[in-house]
PDB file of C-alpha atoms in Angstrom:
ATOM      1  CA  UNK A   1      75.777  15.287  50.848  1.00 65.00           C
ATOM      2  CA  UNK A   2      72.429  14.874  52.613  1.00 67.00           C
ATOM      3  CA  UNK A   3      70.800  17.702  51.020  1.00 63.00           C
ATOM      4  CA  UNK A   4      71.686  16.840  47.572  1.00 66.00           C
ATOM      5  CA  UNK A   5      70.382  13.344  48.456  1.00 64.00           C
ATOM      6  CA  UNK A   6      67.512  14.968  49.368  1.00 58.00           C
ATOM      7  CA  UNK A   7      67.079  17.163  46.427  1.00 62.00           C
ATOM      8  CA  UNK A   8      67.566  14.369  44.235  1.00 64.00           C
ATOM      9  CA  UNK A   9      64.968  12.345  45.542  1.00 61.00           C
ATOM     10  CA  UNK A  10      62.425  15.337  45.450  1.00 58.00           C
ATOM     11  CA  UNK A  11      63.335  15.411  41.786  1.00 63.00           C
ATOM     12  CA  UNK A  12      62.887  11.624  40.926  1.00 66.00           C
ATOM     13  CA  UNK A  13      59.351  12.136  42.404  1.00 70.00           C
ATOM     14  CA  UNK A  14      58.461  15.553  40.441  1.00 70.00           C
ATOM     15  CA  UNK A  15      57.679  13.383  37.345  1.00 74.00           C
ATOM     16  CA  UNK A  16      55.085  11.531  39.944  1.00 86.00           C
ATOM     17  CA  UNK A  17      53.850  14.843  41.366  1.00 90.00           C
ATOM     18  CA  UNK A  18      51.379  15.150  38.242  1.00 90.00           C
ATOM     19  CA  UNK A  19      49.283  12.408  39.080  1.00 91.00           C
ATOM     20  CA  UNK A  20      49.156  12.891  42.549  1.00 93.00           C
ATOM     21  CA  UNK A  21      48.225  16.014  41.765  1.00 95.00           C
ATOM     22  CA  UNK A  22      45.737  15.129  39.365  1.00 95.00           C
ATOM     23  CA  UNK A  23      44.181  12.806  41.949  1.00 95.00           C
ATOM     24  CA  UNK A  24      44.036  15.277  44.428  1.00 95.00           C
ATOM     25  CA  UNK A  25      41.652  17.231  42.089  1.00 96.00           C
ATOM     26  CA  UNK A  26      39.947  14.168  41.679  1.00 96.00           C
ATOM     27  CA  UNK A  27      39.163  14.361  45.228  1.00 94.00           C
ATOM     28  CA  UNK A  28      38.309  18.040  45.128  1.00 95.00           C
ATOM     29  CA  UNK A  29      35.909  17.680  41.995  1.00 94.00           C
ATOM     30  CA  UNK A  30      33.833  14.939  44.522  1.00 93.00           C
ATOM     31  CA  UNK A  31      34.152  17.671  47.423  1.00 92.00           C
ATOM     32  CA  UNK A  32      33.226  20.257  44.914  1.00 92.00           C
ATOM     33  CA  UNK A  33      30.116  18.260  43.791  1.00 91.00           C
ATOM     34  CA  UNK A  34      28.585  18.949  47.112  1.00 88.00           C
ATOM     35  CA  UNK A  35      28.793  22.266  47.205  1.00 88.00           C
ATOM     36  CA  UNK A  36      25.716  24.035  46.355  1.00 76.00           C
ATOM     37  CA  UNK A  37      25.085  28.242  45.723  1.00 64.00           C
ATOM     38  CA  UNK A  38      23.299  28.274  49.125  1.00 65.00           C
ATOM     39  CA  UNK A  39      25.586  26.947  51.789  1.00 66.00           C
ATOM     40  CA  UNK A  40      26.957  24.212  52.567  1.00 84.00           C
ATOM     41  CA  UNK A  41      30.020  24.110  55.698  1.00 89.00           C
ATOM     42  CA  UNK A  42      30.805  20.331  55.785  1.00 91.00           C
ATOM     43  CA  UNK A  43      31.252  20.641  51.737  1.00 92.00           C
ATOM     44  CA  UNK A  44      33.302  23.716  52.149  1.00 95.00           C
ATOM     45  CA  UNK A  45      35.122  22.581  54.969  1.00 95.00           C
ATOM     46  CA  UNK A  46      36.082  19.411  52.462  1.00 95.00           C
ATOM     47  CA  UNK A  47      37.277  21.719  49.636  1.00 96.00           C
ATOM     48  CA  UNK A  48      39.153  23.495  52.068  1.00 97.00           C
ATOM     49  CA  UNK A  49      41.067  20.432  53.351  1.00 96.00           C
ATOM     50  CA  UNK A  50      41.713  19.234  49.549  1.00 96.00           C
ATOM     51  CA  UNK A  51      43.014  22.770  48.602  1.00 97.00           C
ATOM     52  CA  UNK A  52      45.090  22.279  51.891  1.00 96.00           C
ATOM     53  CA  UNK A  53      47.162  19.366  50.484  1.00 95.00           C
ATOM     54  CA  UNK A  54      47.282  20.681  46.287  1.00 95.00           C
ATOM     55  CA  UNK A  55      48.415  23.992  48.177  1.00 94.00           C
ATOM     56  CA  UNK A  56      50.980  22.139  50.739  1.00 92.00           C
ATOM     57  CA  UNK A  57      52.461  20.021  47.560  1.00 91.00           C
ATOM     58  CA  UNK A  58      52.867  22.187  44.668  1.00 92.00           C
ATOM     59  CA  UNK A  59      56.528  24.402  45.740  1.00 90.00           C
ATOM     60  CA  UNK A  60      58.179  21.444  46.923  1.00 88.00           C
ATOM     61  CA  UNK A  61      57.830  19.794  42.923  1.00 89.00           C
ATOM     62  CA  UNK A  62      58.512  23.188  41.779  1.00 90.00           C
ATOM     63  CA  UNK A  63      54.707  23.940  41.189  1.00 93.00           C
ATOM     64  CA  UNK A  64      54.536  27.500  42.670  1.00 95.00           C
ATOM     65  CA  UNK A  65      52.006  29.103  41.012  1.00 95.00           C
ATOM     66  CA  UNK A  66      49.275  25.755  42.119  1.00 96.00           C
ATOM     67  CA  UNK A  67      50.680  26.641  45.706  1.00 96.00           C
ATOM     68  CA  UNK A  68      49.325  30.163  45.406  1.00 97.00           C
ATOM     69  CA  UNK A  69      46.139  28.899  43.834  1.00 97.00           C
ATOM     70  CA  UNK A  70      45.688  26.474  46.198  1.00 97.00           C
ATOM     71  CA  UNK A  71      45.830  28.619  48.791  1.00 97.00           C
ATOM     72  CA  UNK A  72      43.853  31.154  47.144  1.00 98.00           C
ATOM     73  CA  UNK A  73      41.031  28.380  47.467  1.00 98.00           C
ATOM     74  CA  UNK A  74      41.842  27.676  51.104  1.00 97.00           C
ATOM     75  CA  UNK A  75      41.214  31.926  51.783  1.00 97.00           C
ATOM     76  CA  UNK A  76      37.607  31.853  49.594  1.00 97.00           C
ATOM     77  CA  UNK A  77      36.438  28.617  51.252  1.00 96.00           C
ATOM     78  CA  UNK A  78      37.429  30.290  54.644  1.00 96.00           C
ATOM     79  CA  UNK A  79      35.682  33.270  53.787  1.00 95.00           C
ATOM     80  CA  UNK A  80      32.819  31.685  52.686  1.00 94.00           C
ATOM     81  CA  UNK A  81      31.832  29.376  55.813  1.00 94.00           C
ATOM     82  CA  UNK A  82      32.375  32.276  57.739  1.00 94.00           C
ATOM     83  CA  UNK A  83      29.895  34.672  55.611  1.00 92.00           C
ATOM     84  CA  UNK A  84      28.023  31.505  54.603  1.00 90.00           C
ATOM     85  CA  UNK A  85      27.162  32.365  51.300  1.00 90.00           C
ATOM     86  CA  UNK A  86      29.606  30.406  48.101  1.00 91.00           C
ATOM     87  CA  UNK A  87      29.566  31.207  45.032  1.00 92.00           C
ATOM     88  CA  UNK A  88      30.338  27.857  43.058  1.00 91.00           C
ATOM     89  CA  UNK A  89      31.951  29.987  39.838  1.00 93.00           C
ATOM     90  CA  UNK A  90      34.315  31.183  41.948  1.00 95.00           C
ATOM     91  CA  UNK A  91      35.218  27.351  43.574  1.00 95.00           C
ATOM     92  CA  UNK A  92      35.704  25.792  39.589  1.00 95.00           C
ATOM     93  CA  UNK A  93      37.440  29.382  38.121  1.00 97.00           C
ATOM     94  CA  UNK A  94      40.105  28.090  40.784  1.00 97.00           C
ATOM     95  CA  UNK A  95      40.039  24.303  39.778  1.00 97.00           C
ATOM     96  CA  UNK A  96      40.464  25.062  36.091  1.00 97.00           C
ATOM     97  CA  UNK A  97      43.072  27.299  36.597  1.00 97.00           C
ATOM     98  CA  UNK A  98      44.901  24.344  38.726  1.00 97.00           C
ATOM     99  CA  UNK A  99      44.360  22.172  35.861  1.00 96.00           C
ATOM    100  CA  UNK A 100      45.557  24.580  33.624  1.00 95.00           C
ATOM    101  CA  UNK A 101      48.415  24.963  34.899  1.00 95.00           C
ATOM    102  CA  UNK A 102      48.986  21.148  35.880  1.00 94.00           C
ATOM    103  CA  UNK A 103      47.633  20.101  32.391  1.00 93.00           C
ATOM    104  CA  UNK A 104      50.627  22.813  30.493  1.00 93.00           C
ATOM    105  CA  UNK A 105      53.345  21.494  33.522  1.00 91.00           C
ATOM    106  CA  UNK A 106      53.690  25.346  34.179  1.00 92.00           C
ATOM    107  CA  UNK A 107      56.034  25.331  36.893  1.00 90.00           C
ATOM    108  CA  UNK A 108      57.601  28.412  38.761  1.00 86.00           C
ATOM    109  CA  UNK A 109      55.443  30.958  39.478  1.00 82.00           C
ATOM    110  CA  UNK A 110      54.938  31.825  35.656  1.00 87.00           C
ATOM    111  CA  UNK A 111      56.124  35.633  35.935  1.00 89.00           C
ATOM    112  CA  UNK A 112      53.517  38.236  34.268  1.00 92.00           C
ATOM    113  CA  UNK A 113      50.756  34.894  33.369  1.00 90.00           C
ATOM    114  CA  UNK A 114      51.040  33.680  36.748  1.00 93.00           C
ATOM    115  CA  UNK A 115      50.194  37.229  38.119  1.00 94.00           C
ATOM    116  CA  UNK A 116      47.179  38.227  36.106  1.00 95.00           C
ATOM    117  CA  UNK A 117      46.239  34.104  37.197  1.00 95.00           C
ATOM    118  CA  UNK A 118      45.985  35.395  40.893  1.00 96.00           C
ATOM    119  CA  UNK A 119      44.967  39.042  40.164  1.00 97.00           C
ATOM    120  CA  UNK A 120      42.018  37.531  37.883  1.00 97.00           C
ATOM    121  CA  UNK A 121      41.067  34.628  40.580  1.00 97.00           C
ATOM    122  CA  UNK A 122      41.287  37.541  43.733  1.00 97.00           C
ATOM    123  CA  UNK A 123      39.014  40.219  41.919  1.00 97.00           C
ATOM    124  CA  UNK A 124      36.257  36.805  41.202  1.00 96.00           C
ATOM    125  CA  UNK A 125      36.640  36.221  44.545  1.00 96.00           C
ATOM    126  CA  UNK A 126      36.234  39.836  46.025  1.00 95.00           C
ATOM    127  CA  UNK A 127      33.140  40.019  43.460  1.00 95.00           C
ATOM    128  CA  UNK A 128      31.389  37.665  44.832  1.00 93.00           C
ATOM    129  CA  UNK A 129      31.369  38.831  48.229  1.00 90.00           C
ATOM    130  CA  UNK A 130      30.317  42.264  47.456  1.00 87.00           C
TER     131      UNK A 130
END
């Protein structure tokens, strides 16, 4: 009984999860606007923490594949305080695809679409560190 109370209530707040959601990039559009194509840790470090939460949220509404991209984010903002160098393409290719998939309420992880997603946000990623 408890965890189909639980599951129940997880699903009366899915149809909330979109604007939380949507006002967590909010939040990572203002982190976002900080970031320049130089450096900038504090900035990064703030994108990072955003991505944290979209990434921590998105599986338990059924939102898998803005899990993955979210933590796709977290790894490139990771990588890039450490090398300190950012490529800011690579930062919004990873918000729009978030709001792509938030905007279409693609849930699951999408099958083939939600692969070439990922495969298509790593290689930008891996570019821009070569």
């Amino acid at each position: 009984m408890a965890v189909a109370s639980a599951q129940a209530a997880v699903a009366g707040l899915a149809d909330k999860y979109v604007g939380w959601v949507n006002d967590d990039l909010k939040r990572l559009d203002a982190a976002i606007a900080a970031v320049t194509d130089g450096h900038n840790a504090d900035a990064l470090r703030e994108v990072y923490g955003v991505a944290h939460d979209i990434k921590g949220q998105g599986s338990t509404f059924g939102y898998h594949l803005v899990t993955d991209i979210g933590q796709l984010l977290c790894r490139y903002t990771e990588r890039a305080i450490e090398q300190k160098k950012v490529d800011r393409a690579v930062i919004d290719a990873h918000v729009e695809a978030l709001r792509t998939v938030v905007d279409n309420r693609i849930q699951g992880a999408a099958g083939e679409l939600g692969r070439e997603i990922l495969d298509a946000l790593k290689g930008v990623a891996e570019k821009s560190f070569a």
